[in-house]
Short mmCIF file of C-alpha atoms and ligand atoms in Angstrom, two decimals:
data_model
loop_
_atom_site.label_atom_id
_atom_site.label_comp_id
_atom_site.label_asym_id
_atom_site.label_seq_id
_atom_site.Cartn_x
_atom_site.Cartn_y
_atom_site.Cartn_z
CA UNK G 1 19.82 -44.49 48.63
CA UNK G 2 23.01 -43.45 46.96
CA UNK G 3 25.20 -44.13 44.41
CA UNK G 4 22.87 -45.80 41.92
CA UNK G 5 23.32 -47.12 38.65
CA UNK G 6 20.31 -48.08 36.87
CA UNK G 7 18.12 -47.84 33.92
CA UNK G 8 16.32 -46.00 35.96
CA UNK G 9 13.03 -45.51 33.78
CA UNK G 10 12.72 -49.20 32.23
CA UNK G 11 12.60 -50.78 35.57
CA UNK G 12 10.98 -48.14 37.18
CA UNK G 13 13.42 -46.90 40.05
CA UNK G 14 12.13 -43.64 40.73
CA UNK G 15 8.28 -45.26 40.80
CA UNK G 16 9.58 -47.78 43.99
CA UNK G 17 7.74 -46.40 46.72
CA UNK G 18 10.43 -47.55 49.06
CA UNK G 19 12.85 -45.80 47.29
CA UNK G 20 12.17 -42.00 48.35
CA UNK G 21 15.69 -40.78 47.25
CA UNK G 22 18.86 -41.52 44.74
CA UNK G 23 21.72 -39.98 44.90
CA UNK G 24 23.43 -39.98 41.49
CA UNK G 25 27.31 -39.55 42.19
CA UNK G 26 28.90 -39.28 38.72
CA UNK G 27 32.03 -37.23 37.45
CA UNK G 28 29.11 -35.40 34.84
CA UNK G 29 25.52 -34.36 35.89
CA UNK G 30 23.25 -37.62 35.85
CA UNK G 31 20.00 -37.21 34.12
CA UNK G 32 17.28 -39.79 33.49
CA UNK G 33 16.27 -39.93 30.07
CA UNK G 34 13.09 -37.69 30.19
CA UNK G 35 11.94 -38.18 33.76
CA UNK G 36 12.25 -35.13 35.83
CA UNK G 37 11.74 -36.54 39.75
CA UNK G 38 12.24 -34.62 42.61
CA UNK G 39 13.55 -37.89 44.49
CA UNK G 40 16.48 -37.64 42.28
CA UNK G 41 19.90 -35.73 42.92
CA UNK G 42 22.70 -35.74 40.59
CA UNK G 43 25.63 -35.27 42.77
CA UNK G 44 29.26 -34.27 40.94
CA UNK G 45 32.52 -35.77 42.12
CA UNK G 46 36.19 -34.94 39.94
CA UNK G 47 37.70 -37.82 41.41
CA UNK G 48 36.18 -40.79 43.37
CA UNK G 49 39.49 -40.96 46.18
CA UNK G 50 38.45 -37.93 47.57
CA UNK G 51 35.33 -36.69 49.16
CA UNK G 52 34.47 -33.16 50.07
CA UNK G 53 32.08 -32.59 52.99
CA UNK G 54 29.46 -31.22 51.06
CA UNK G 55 29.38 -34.34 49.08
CA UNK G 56 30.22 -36.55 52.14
CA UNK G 57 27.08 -35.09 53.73
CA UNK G 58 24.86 -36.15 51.21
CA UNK G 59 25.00 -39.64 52.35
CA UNK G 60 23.96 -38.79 55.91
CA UNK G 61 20.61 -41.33 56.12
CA UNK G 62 21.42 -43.66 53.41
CA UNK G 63 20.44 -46.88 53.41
CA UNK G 64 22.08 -48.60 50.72
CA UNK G 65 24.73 -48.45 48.08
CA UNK G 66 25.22 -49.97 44.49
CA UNK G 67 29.00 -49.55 43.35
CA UNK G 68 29.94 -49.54 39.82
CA UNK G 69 32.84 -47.66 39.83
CA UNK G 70 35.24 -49.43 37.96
CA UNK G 71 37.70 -49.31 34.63
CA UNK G 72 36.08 -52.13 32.75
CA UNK G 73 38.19 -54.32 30.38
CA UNK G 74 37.40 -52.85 27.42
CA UNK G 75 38.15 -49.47 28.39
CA UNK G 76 41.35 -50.73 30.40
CA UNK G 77 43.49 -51.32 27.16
CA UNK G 78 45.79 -48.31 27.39
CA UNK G 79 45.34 -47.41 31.50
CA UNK G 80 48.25 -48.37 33.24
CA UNK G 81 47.65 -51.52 35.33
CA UNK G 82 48.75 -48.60 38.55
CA UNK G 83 45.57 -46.63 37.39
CA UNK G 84 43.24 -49.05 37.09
CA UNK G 85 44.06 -50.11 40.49
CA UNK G 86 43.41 -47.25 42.18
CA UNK G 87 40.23 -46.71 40.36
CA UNK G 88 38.86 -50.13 40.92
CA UNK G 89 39.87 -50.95 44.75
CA UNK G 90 41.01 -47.35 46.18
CA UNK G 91 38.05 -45.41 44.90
CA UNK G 92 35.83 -47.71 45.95
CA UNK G 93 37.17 -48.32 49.20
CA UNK G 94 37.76 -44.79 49.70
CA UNK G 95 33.65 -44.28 48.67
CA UNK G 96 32.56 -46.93 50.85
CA UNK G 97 34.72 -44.97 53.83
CA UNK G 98 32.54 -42.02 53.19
CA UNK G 99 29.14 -43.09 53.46
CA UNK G 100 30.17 -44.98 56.77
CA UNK G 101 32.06 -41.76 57.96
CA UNK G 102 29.04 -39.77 57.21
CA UNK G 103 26.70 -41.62 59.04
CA UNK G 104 24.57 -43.75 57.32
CA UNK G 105 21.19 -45.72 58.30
CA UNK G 106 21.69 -48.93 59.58
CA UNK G 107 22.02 -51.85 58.37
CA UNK G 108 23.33 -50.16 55.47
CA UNK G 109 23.55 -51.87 52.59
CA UNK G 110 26.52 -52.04 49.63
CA UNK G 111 25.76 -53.74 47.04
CA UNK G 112 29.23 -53.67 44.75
CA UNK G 113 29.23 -54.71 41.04
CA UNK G 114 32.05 -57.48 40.02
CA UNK G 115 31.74 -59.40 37.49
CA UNK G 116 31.17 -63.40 36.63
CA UNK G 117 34.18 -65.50 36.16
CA UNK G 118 36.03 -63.06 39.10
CA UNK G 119 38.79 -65.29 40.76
CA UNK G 120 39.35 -64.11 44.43
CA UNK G 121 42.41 -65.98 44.55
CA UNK G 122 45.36 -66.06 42.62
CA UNK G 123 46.26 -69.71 43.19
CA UNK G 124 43.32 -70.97 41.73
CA UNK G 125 43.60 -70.64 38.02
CA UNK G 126 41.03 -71.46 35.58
CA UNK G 127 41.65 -73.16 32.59
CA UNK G 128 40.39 -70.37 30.12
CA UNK G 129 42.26 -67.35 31.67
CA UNK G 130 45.68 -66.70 30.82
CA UNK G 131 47.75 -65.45 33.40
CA UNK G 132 47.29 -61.95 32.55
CA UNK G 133 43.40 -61.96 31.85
CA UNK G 134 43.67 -63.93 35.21
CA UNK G 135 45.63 -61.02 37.01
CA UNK G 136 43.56 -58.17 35.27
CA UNK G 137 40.40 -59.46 36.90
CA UNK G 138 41.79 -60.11 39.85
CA UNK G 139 43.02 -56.78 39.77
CA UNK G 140 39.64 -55.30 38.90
CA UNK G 141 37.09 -56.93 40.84
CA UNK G 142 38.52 -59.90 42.39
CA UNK G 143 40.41 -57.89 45.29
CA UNK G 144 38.15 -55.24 45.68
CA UNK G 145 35.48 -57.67 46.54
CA UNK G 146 38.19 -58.90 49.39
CA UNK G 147 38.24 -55.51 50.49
CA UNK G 148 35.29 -54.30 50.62
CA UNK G 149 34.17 -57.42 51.69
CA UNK G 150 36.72 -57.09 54.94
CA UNK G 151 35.29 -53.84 55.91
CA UNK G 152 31.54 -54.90 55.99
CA UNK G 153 32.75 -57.15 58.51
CA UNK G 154 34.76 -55.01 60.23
CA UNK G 155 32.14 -52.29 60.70
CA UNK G 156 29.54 -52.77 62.56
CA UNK G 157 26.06 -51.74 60.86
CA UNK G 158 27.28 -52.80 57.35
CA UNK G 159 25.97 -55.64 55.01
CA UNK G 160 28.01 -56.21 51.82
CA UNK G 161 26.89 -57.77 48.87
CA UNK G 162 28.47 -58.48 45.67
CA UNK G 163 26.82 -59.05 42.39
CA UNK G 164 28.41 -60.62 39.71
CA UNK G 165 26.95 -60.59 35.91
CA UNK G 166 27.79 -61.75 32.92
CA UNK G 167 27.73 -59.46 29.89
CA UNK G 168 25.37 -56.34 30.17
CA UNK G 169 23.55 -56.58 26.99
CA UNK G 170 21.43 -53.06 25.93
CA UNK G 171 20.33 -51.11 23.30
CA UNK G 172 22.22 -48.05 24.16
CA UNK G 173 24.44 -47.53 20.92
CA UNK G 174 24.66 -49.61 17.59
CA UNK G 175 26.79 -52.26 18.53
CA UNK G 176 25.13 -52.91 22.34
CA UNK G 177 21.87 -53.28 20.44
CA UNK G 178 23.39 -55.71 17.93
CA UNK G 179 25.11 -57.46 20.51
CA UNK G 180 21.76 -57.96 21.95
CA UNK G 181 19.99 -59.39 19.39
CA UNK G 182 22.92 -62.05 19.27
CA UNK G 183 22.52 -63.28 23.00
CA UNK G 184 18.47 -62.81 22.54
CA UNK G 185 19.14 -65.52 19.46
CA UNK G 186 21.56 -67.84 21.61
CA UNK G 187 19.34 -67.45 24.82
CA UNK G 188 17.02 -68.91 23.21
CA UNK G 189 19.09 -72.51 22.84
CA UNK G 190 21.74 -71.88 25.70
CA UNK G 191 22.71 -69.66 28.20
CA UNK G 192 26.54 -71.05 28.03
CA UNK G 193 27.68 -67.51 27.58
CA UNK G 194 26.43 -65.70 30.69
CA UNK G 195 24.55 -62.51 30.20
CA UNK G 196 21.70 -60.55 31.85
CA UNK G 197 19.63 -57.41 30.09
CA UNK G 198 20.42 -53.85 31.94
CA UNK G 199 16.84 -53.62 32.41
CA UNK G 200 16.79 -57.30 34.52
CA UNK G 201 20.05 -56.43 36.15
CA UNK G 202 18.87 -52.78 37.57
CA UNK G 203 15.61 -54.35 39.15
CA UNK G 204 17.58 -56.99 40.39
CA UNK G 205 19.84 -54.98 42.22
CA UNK G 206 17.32 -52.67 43.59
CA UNK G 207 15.12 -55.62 44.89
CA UNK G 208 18.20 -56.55 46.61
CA UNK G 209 19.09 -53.06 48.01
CA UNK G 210 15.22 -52.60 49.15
CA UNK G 211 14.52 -56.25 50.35
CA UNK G 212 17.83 -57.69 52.28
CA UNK G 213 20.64 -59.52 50.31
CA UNK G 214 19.39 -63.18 49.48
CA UNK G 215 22.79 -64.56 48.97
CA UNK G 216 26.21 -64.00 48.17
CA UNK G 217 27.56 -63.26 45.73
CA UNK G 218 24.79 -63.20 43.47
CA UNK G 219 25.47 -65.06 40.35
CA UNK G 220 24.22 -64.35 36.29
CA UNK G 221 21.63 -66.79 36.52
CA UNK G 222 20.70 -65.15 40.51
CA UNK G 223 20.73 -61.41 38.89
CA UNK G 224 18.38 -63.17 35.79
CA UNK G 225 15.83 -64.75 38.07
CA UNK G 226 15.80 -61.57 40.55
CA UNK G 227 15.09 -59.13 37.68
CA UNK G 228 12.08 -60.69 36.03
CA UNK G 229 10.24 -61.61 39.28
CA UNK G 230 10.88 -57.71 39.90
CA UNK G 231 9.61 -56.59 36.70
CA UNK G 232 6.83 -58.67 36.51
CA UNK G 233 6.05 -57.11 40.24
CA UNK G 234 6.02 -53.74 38.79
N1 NAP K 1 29.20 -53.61 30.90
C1 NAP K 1 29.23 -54.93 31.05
O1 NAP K 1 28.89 -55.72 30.11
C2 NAP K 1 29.64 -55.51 32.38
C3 NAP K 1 29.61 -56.91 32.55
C4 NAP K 1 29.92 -57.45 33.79
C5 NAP K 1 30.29 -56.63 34.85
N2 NAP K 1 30.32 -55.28 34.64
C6 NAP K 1 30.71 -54.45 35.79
O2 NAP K 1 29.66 -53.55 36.07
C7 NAP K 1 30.22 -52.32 36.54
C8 NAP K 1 29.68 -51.18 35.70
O3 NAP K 1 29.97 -51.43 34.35
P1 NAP K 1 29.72 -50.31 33.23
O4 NAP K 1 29.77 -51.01 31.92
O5 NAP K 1 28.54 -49.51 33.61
O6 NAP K 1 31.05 -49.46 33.39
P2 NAP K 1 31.45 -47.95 32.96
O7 NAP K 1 30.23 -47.22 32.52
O8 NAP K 1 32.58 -48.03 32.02
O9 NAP K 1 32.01 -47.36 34.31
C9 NAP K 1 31.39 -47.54 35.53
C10 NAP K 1 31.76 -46.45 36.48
O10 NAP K 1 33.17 -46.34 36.66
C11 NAP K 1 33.58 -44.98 36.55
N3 NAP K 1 34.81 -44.93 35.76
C12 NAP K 1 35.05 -45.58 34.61
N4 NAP K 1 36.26 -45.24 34.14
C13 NAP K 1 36.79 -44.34 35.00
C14 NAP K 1 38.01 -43.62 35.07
N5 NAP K 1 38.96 -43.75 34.12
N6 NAP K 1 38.20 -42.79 36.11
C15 NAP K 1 37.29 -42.65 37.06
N7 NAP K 1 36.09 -43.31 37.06
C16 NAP K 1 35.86 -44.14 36.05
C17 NAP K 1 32.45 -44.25 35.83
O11 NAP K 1 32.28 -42.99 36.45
P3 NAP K 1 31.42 -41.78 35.81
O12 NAP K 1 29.97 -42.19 35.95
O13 NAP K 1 31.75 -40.62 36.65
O14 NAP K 1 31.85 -41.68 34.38
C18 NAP K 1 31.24 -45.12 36.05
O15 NAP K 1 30.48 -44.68 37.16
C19 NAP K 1 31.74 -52.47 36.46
O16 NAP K 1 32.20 -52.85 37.71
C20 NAP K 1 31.91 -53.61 35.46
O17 NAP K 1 33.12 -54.30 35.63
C21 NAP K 1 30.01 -54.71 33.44
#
């Protein structure tokens, strides 16, 4: 198992018996809260294009991927549009070359993180975007599901997924946890502004990773009914 982002201790990742290892690839050393687990390895990488073979061997075995790497809206004001590019579609392609090059299990699975409302093609243009919220997105998540899309079926061995939520809500700073308690009020009348917990969203996309890909891509609403049959399973 590599690459994983999770909440790893509220939905229980390290106690999935299927899941004997996690490779955490991050630019800083990944720990889990307080949990101390000898299936996890925190794996350090200064820039996602380029993979040494010492971390290229680490996915030897694997048998499944979630991507997240990605400059997200909010922290894309300021990043040239060049930048964000080449983090959003070349690093991932170029991290989805290395686990096939290094000989993963098969079928391996990639399971890549986009996001809800993600046009795939330019020439259809929703009403609410404006041209350049329509071209950011496209930029950010809408091509690189193209891509990596294209090499799953390309490469034989290879199922490709892609997940698409709405907003992650959590109680990780002040604000997240405020924001929280805002779509827990509005949930409770309408679910018109898509959103899914972290906590739902991490067991969703490790039942999927574990279990075979349902369906894709897997919508909010998908991710939402996923992550609480998983929980409850726990
Ligand atoms: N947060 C939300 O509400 C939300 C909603 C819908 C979809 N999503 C999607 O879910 C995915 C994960 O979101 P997130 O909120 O967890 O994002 P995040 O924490 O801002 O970043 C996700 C990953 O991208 C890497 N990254 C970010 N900026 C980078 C940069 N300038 N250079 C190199 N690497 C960079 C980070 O690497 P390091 O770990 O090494 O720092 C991290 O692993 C993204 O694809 C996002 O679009 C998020």
């Amino acid at each position: 198992m590599v690459h994983v982002m999770v909440a790893a201790k509220s939905c229980g990742l390290l106690q999935i018996p299927e899941i004997t290892s996690v490779i955490a690839l991050a630019r800083k050393p990944v720990q889990v809260e307080d949990v101390k687990s000898p299936k996890l390895k925190s794996v350090i990488i200064s820039d996602y294009e380029h993979y040494p073979e010492d971390v290229k061997a680490e996915f030897a075995g694997a048998d499944a991927c979630i991507c997240t790497v990605a400059v997200t809206p909010m922290r894309s004001r300021g990043v040239d549009l060049a930048e964000v590019k080449r983090i959003c579609q070349t690093c991932t392609l170029a991290g989805f070359k290395a686990m096939y090059e290094a000989g993963p299990s098969k079928p391996f699975r990639f399971l890549y993180l986009s996001a809800e409302g993600t046009p795939r093609d330019l020439t259809k243009k929703p009403l609410f975007m404006g041209e350049y919220r329509l071209m950011r997105s496209f930029v950010l998540h809408g091509e690189t599901e193209n891509m990596v899309l294209a090499y799953g079926e390309e490469h034989e061995g290879i199922k490709v997924c892609v997940a698409r939520p709405g907003t992650i809500t959590s109680s990780l700073t002040f604000w997240r946890t405020a924001q929280a308690k805002l779509f827990g009020f509005a949930n409770m009348f309408t679910r018109a502004i898509p959103n899914v917990s972290r906590e739902e969203l991490a067991a969703a996309l490790l039942d999927q990773v574990v279990h075979g890909f349902e369906k894709g891509p897997l919508t909010n609403a998908d991710l939402i009914r996923l992550g609480c049959s998983a929980l409850k399973a726990l």
